[in-house]
Amino acid sequence: MKYIPRVALLLGIPALLFLVPWWLLVHSTVDGPLYWLGSAVFLLGFVFLPTGMLLGHGPRQSDAAVVVGDTLLGVAWVLFTWSVIGAVVRAGLAVAGVEDPARSRGVAVGVIAVCAALIGWGVVEARRVPRVRTVEVTIPRLGRGLDGLRLVVVTDTHFAALDRLRWSHRVVEVVNAQRPDIACHAGDLADGSVQRRRAQVEPLGKVDAELGRFYITGNHEYFGDAPGWLEYMTGIGWQPLRNSHEVVERDGDRLVIAGIDDPTGIALDGHGPDLPAALAGADPEVPVVLLAHQPKQIVDAVKAGVALQISGHTHGGQIWPFRYLVRLDQPVVAGLSRHGEHTQLYTSRGTGFWGPPLRVFAPSEITVLVLRAPATAA
């Protein structure tokens, strides 16, 4: 009985995702052989989506099934979204006096064309090397010796079933081209074990940052092998910040770089976020930059007087309009925002993608945060 809700969710979501576009594009639009052919296509999608997700993300961990299930999930979401929009347009045309079958068939053709274009574009956007986004952030009490410090952020790389080794090398090239003083990976490094994904992650060992390379866990490490990834990243020269901090110094001025575990880590003994522990022993007069995977961890950062929190997790929504669902769980979806009187939050849209190999109206990014001292200190 305890599995009934999970089974209902596993079947109910795909049923909804495929039923709406089937109704708009097939049931109320065509007849004869096209009706049966279209219905068969949507039925196969409904069968293969949950099957792929179960075999891929379940105990078997089949990479082939991951590719099939995740791709179908992305395609189904795009079809569902634009079919809902198409249904609204069709209702408007009916009010305007446009008769069937021209009304239904015209809308169906339009929806199919838009979906095909967005899916094609989304694949290109997901697989491309991310654009560089440079943002200047004024940090209160930052000394003039650290003014202009370049902190380069990658996050949510999600190395997984689709082999992105060449992409990984290109990302490292772009990161190094930004001349980072500090490099940060803000979590969700990979999906799967070190043994299966290490080849794609290995190029990160070539990132060059004079003042340090820092890494924190995201929620997806805890779905796989968090201890293994912490050990591996240490082995290739990155310093994990597990509820801890380091002090970086330049020209006599100091900055605290702290990091905390993702909240998902509480399921693993000895893991889970602990900001007081992360800041224990830090000079309260030195500004703090905090790596925390989820934007909603900003609540504790504000209480602790953190100057800047850097997060990922949201992917900017990844496939529009999913950003509006993300916003129900997180205070920010993307960009620089202010919280409380003294704390800022930068939320990256992520460097890679999770699941569906699509990005629609949510481009990936490699972020360069240029830290600035206040005008009075510069």
Coordinates of C-alpha atoms in Angstrom, one line a residue:
M1 CA 0.0 0.0 0.0
K2 CA 2.9 2.4 0.8
Y3 CA 3.9 2.4 -2.9
I4 CA 0.5 3.3 -4.3
P5 CA 1.1 7.1 -4.0
R6 CA 4.4 6.8 -5.8
V7 CA 2.9 4.6 -8.6
A8 CA 0.0 7.1 -9.0
L9 CA 2.5 9.9 -9.3
L10 CA 4.7 8.0 -11.8
L11 CA 1.7 7.3 -14.0
G12 CA -0.4 10.3 -13.3
I13 CA 2.1 13.0 -14.4
P14 CA 2.9 11.3 -17.8
A15 CA -0.8 10.7 -18.4
L16 CA -1.5 14.5 -17.9
L17 CA 1.5 15.5 -20.0
F18 CA 0.4 13.4 -22.9
L19 CA -3.4 13.6 -22.6
V20 CA -3.6 17.4 -23.1
P21 CA -1.6 17.5 -26.4
W22 CA -3.3 14.3 -27.6
W23 CA -6.7 16.0 -27.1
L24 CA -5.6 19.2 -28.9
L25 CA -3.5 17.7 -31.7
V26 CA -5.2 14.4 -32.4
H27 CA -8.6 13.8 -30.8
S28 CA -10.3 17.0 -31.8
T29 CA -8.3 17.6 -35.0
V30 CA -7.9 14.6 -37.2
D31 CA -9.8 11.4 -38.0
G32 CA -9.3 8.1 -39.9
P33 CA -5.8 6.6 -40.1
L34 CA -4.1 9.8 -38.8
Y35 CA -6.2 9.6 -35.6
W36 CA -5.1 6.1 -34.9
L37 CA -1.5 6.8 -35.8
G38 CA -1.4 9.9 -33.6
S39 CA -3.0 8.1 -30.7
A40 CA -0.5 5.3 -31.0
V41 CA 2.4 7.8 -30.9
F42 CA 1.1 9.4 -27.7
L43 CA 0.3 6.0 -26.1
L44 CA 3.9 4.9 -26.8
G45 CA 5.2 8.1 -25.2
F46 CA 3.0 7.5 -22.2
V47 CA 4.5 4.0 -21.8
F48 CA 8.1 4.8 -22.5
L49 CA 8.3 7.9 -20.3
P50 CA 7.7 6.3 -16.9
T51 CA 9.5 3.1 -18.0
G52 CA 12.6 5.1 -18.9
M53 CA 12.5 7.1 -15.7
L54 CA 12.0 4.0 -13.6
L55 CA 14.8 2.0 -15.2
G56 CA 17.1 4.9 -15.6
H57 CA 16.8 6.6 -12.2
G58 CA 15.7 3.5 -10.2
P59 CA 17.9 0.7 -8.9
R60 CA 19.0 -0.5 -12.3
Q61 CA 20.6 2.9 -13.2
S62 CA 20.5 2.2 -17.0
D63 CA 22.1 5.1 -18.9
A64 CA 20.2 4.2 -22.1
A65 CA 16.9 4.3 -20.2
V66 CA 17.9 7.7 -18.6
V67 CA 18.4 9.2 -22.1
V68 CA 15.0 7.9 -23.3
G69 CA 13.1 8.8 -20.2
D70 CA 14.6 12.2 -19.7
T71 CA 14.3 13.2 -23.4
L72 CA 10.7 12.2 -23.4
L73 CA 10.1 14.2 -20.2
G74 CA 11.4 17.3 -21.9
V75 CA 9.5 16.8 -25.1
A76 CA 6.3 16.0 -23.2
W77 CA 6.6 19.2 -21.1
V78 CA 7.1 21.4 -24.1
L79 CA 4.1 19.7 -25.9
F80 CA 1.9 20.1 -22.8
T81 CA 2.8 23.7 -22.2
W82 CA 2.1 24.9 -25.8
S83 CA -0.9 22.7 -26.1
V84 CA -2.4 24.5 -23.1
I85 CA -1.6 27.8 -24.8
G86 CA -3.0 26.4 -28.1
A87 CA -6.3 25.5 -26.3
V88 CA -6.6 29.1 -25.1
V89 CA -5.9 30.4 -28.6
R90 CA -8.5 28.0 -30.1
A91 CA -11.1 29.1 -27.6
G92 CA -10.4 32.7 -28.6
L93 CA -10.7 31.9 -32.3
A94 CA -14.1 30.2 -31.6
V95 CA -15.3 33.4 -29.9
A96 CA -14.1 35.3 -32.9
G97 CA -16.2 33.2 -35.2
V98 CA -13.5 31.0 -36.9
E99 CA -15.1 27.7 -37.8
D100 CA -13.8 24.2 -37.6
P101 CA -12.0 22.3 -39.0
A102 CA -9.9 25.3 -40.0
R103 CA -9.7 26.5 -36.4
S104 CA -8.6 23.2 -34.8
R105 CA -6.2 22.3 -37.6
G106 CA -4.6 25.7 -37.8
V107 CA -4.0 25.8 -34.1
A108 CA -2.6 22.2 -34.2
V109 CA -0.2 23.0 -37.0
G110 CA 0.9 26.1 -35.1
V111 CA 1.5 24.2 -31.9
I112 CA 3.5 21.5 -33.6
A113 CA 5.7 24.1 -35.4
V114 CA 6.4 26.0 -32.2
C115 CA 7.2 22.9 -30.3
A116 CA 9.5 21.5 -33.0
A117 CA 11.4 24.8 -33.1
L118 CA 11.7 25.1 -29.3
I119 CA 12.8 21.5 -28.9
G120 CA 15.5 21.9 -31.5
W121 CA 16.7 25.2 -30.1
G122 CA 16.5 23.8 -26.6
V123 CA 18.8 20.9 -27.4
V124 CA 21.4 23.3 -28.9
E125 CA 21.1 25.6 -25.9
A126 CA 21.6 22.7 -23.4
R127 CA 24.6 21.2 -25.2
R128 CA 26.5 24.4 -26.0
V129 CA 29.3 25.8 -24.0
P130 CA 27.7 28.3 -21.6
R131 CA 27.9 32.0 -22.2
V132 CA 29.9 34.0 -19.7
R133 CA 28.0 36.3 -17.5
T134 CA 29.9 39.0 -15.6
V135 CA 28.4 40.7 -12.6
E136 CA 30.0 43.3 -10.3
V137 CA 29.0 43.0 -6.7
T138 CA 29.9 45.5 -4.1
I139 CA 30.9 43.9 -0.8
P140 CA 30.6 46.0 2.4
R141 CA 33.9 46.1 4.4
L142 CA 35.9 44.5 1.5
G143 CA 39.4 45.9 1.6
R144 CA 40.9 47.8 -1.3
G145 CA 43.5 45.0 -1.8
L146 CA 40.7 42.7 -2.8
D147 CA 38.8 45.2 -5.0
G148 CA 38.3 43.6 -8.4
L149 CA 38.8 40.1 -7.2
R150 CA 37.4 37.7 -9.9
L151 CA 35.4 34.8 -8.5
V152 CA 34.3 32.4 -11.3
V153 CA 31.3 30.1 -10.6
V154 CA 30.2 26.9 -12.2
T155 CA 27.4 24.9 -10.8
D156 CA 24.8 22.2 -11.7
T157 CA 27.1 20.6 -14.2
H158 CA 25.1 17.3 -13.7
F159 CA 27.5 15.1 -15.6
A160 CA 25.3 12.1 -16.3
A161 CA 24.3 9.5 -19.0
L162 CA 25.0 11.7 -22.0
D163 CA 28.8 11.8 -22.3
R164 CA 29.9 15.4 -22.2
L165 CA 33.7 15.0 -21.9
R166 CA 34.4 17.4 -24.8
W167 CA 32.0 19.9 -23.3
S168 CA 33.8 19.6 -19.9
H169 CA 37.1 20.4 -21.5
R170 CA 35.7 23.4 -23.2
V171 CA 34.1 24.7 -20.0
V172 CA 37.5 24.5 -18.3
E173 CA 39.0 26.5 -21.2
V174 CA 36.4 29.2 -20.8
V175 CA 36.8 29.3 -17.0
N176 CA 40.6 29.7 -17.3
A177 CA 40.2 32.4 -19.9
Q178 CA 38.3 34.5 -17.3
R179 CA 41.5 34.7 -15.2
P180 CA 39.8 33.6 -12.0
D181 CA 41.4 34.5 -8.6
I182 CA 39.0 32.0 -7.0
A183 CA 37.0 29.2 -8.7
C184 CA 33.8 27.8 -7.1
H185 CA 31.6 24.8 -7.9
A186 CA 28.3 25.3 -6.1
G187 CA 27.1 21.7 -6.2
D188 CA 25.2 19.1 -8.3
L189 CA 28.5 18.1 -9.8
A190 CA 27.3 14.7 -11.3
D191 CA 24.5 12.2 -11.3
G192 CA 25.8 8.8 -10.5
S193 CA 28.9 7.3 -8.9
V194 CA 32.5 8.4 -9.2
Q195 CA 33.3 5.2 -11.1
R196 CA 30.7 6.0 -13.8
R197 CA 31.2 9.8 -14.2
R198 CA 34.8 10.5 -13.2
A199 CA 36.0 10.8 -16.8
Q200 CA 33.7 13.7 -17.4
V201 CA 34.6 15.5 -14.1
E202 CA 38.4 15.0 -14.5
P203 CA 39.0 18.1 -16.7
L204 CA 37.9 20.3 -13.7
G205 CA 41.3 19.4 -12.2
K206 CA 42.9 21.8 -14.8
V207 CA 41.0 24.9 -13.6
D208 CA 43.6 27.5 -12.6
A209 CA 42.8 29.9 -9.7
E210 CA 45.5 31.4 -7.7
L211 CA 43.6 31.9 -4.4
G212 CA 41.8 28.6 -4.4
R213 CA 39.2 26.2 -5.9
F214 CA 36.3 25.5 -3.7
Y215 CA 33.5 22.9 -4.0
I216 CA 30.3 22.2 -2.1
T217 CA 27.7 19.4 -2.3
G218 CA 24.3 19.8 -4.0
N219 CA 21.3 17.7 -3.5
H220 CA 22.2 15.4 -6.4
E221 CA 25.4 14.3 -4.8
Y222 CA 23.3 12.9 -2.0
F223 CA 21.2 11.0 -4.5
G224 CA 24.4 9.2 -5.6
D225 CA 27.7 9.1 -3.9
A226 CA 28.5 12.3 -1.9
P227 CA 31.4 10.9 0.1
G228 CA 33.0 9.6 -3.1
W229 CA 32.6 12.9 -4.9
L230 CA 34.1 14.8 -2.0
E231 CA 37.1 12.5 -2.0
Y232 CA 37.5 12.7 -5.8
M233 CA 37.3 16.5 -5.9
T234 CA 39.9 16.7 -3.2
G235 CA 42.1 14.4 -5.3
I236 CA 42.0 16.7 -8.3
G237 CA 42.8 19.8 -6.3
W238 CA 39.5 21.2 -5.3
Q239 CA 38.9 22.0 -1.6
P240 CA 35.5 20.9 -0.4
L241 CA 33.9 23.2 2.1
R242 CA 31.8 21.0 4.4
N243 CA 30.4 23.4 6.9
S244 CA 33.8 25.1 7.0
H245 CA 35.6 28.1 5.7
E246 CA 38.9 29.4 4.4
V247 CA 40.4 32.8 4.6
V248 CA 41.9 34.2 1.4
E249 CA 44.2 37.2 1.5
R250 CA 45.6 39.7 -1.1
D251 CA 47.6 42.8 -0.4
G252 CA 46.9 42.6 3.3
D253 CA 43.2 42.4 3.0
R254 CA 41.1 39.3 3.8
L255 CA 37.9 37.5 2.7
V256 CA 36.2 34.5 4.2
I257 CA 35.1 31.9 1.7
A258 CA 32.6 29.5 3.5
G259 CA 30.6 26.6 2.4
I260 CA 27.8 24.5 3.8
D261 CA 26.2 21.1 2.9
D262 CA 23.0 20.9 1.0
P263 CA 19.9 20.3 3.2
T264 CA 19.4 16.9 1.5
G265 CA 22.6 15.8 3.3
I266 CA 20.8 15.3 6.6
A267 CA 19.8 11.8 5.4
L268 CA 23.5 10.9 5.5
D269 CA 25.2 10.5 8.9
G270 CA 27.5 13.5 9.6
H271 CA 26.2 15.6 6.7
G272 CA 23.7 18.5 6.5
P273 CA 24.1 22.3 6.6
D274 CA 25.6 23.9 9.7
L275 CA 26.3 27.5 9.1
P276 CA 27.5 28.3 12.7
A277 CA 30.1 25.6 12.3
A278 CA 31.1 26.9 8.9
L279 CA 31.8 30.3 10.4
A280 CA 33.2 29.2 13.7
G281 CA 36.5 31.1 14.4
A282 CA 36.0 33.5 11.5
D283 CA 36.8 37.2 12.2
P284 CA 33.5 39.0 12.4
E285 CA 35.1 42.0 10.8
V286 CA 36.0 40.2 7.6
P287 CA 33.3 39.9 5.0
V288 CA 31.9 36.4 4.2
V289 CA 31.2 34.9 0.8
L290 CA 29.1 31.7 1.4
L291 CA 28.6 28.8 -1.0
A292 CA 25.2 27.3 -0.4
H293 CA 23.6 25.2 -3.1
Q294 CA 20.0 26.2 -2.7
P295 CA 18.8 29.9 -2.7
K296 CA 16.4 29.3 0.2
Q297 CA 19.4 28.8 2.4
I298 CA 19.6 32.6 2.3
V299 CA 17.4 32.8 5.4
D300 CA 20.2 31.5 7.6
A301 CA 22.8 33.6 5.7
V302 CA 21.0 36.8 6.5
K303 CA 20.8 35.9 10.2
A304 CA 24.6 35.2 10.2
G305 CA 25.4 38.5 8.5
V306 CA 26.9 36.9 5.3
A307 CA 27.8 39.5 2.7
L308 CA 27.2 37.4 -0.4
Q309 CA 25.7 33.9 -0.9
I310 CA 26.3 32.1 -4.1
S311 CA 23.8 29.4 -5.1
G312 CA 22.6 27.3 -8.1
H313 CA 20.0 24.6 -8.0
T314 CA 17.2 26.4 -9.9
H315 CA 18.7 26.1 -13.4
G316 CA 16.7 29.3 -14.1
G317 CA 13.7 27.0 -14.6
Q318 CA 15.6 25.2 -17.5
I319 CA 12.4 24.7 -19.6
W320 CA 9.9 27.5 -19.6
P321 CA 7.5 27.9 -17.8
F322 CA 8.9 25.6 -15.2
R323 CA 10.6 28.7 -13.5
Y324 CA 7.2 29.6 -12.0
L325 CA 7.0 26.2 -10.3
V326 CA 10.6 26.6 -9.0
R327 CA 9.6 30.0 -7.6
L328 CA 7.1 28.3 -5.3
D329 CA 10.1 26.5 -3.6
Q330 CA 12.9 29.1 -3.9
P331 CA 13.0 32.8 -3.1
V332 CA 14.9 33.6 -6.3
V333 CA 15.2 31.8 -9.7
A334 CA 18.2 33.6 -11.2
G335 CA 20.4 36.7 -10.8
L336 CA 21.6 39.0 -8.1
S337 CA 19.2 39.9 -5.3
R338 CA 19.3 41.6 -1.9
H339 CA 18.0 40.1 1.3
G340 CA 17.8 41.8 4.6
E341 CA 19.9 44.9 5.1
H342 CA 23.4 43.6 4.4
T343 CA 23.2 40.3 2.4
Q344 CA 23.2 39.7 -1.3
L345 CA 22.4 36.5 -3.1
Y346 CA 23.6 35.5 -6.6
T347 CA 21.7 32.6 -8.1
S348 CA 23.2 31.0 -11.1
R349 CA 21.1 29.5 -13.9
G350 CA 23.6 26.6 -13.9
T351 CA 26.3 25.5 -16.2
G352 CA 24.8 22.2 -17.4
F353 CA 21.4 20.7 -17.3
W354 CA 19.5 18.0 -15.4
G355 CA 17.4 15.4 -17.0
P356 CA 15.9 16.6 -20.3
P357 CA 18.7 17.8 -22.6
L358 CA 16.8 21.0 -23.2
R359 CA 17.0 24.6 -22.1
V360 CA 14.2 26.9 -23.2
F361 CA 14.3 30.6 -22.3
A362 CA 16.8 29.7 -19.5
P363 CA 20.3 29.8 -20.9
S364 CA 23.2 28.2 -19.0
E365 CA 26.0 30.3 -17.7
I366 CA 29.6 30.5 -16.4
T367 CA 29.5 33.4 -13.9
V368 CA 32.3 35.9 -13.2
L369 CA 31.5 37.7 -10.0
V370 CA 33.8 40.8 -9.8
L371 CA 33.9 41.8 -6.1
R372 CA 34.1 45.5 -5.5
A373 CA 35.1 47.4 -2.4
P374 CA 32.7 50.2 -1.3
A375 CA 33.5 53.6 -2.9
T376 CA 34.8 54.9 0.4
A377 CA 37.3 52.1 0.7
A378 CA 38.4 51.9 -3.0

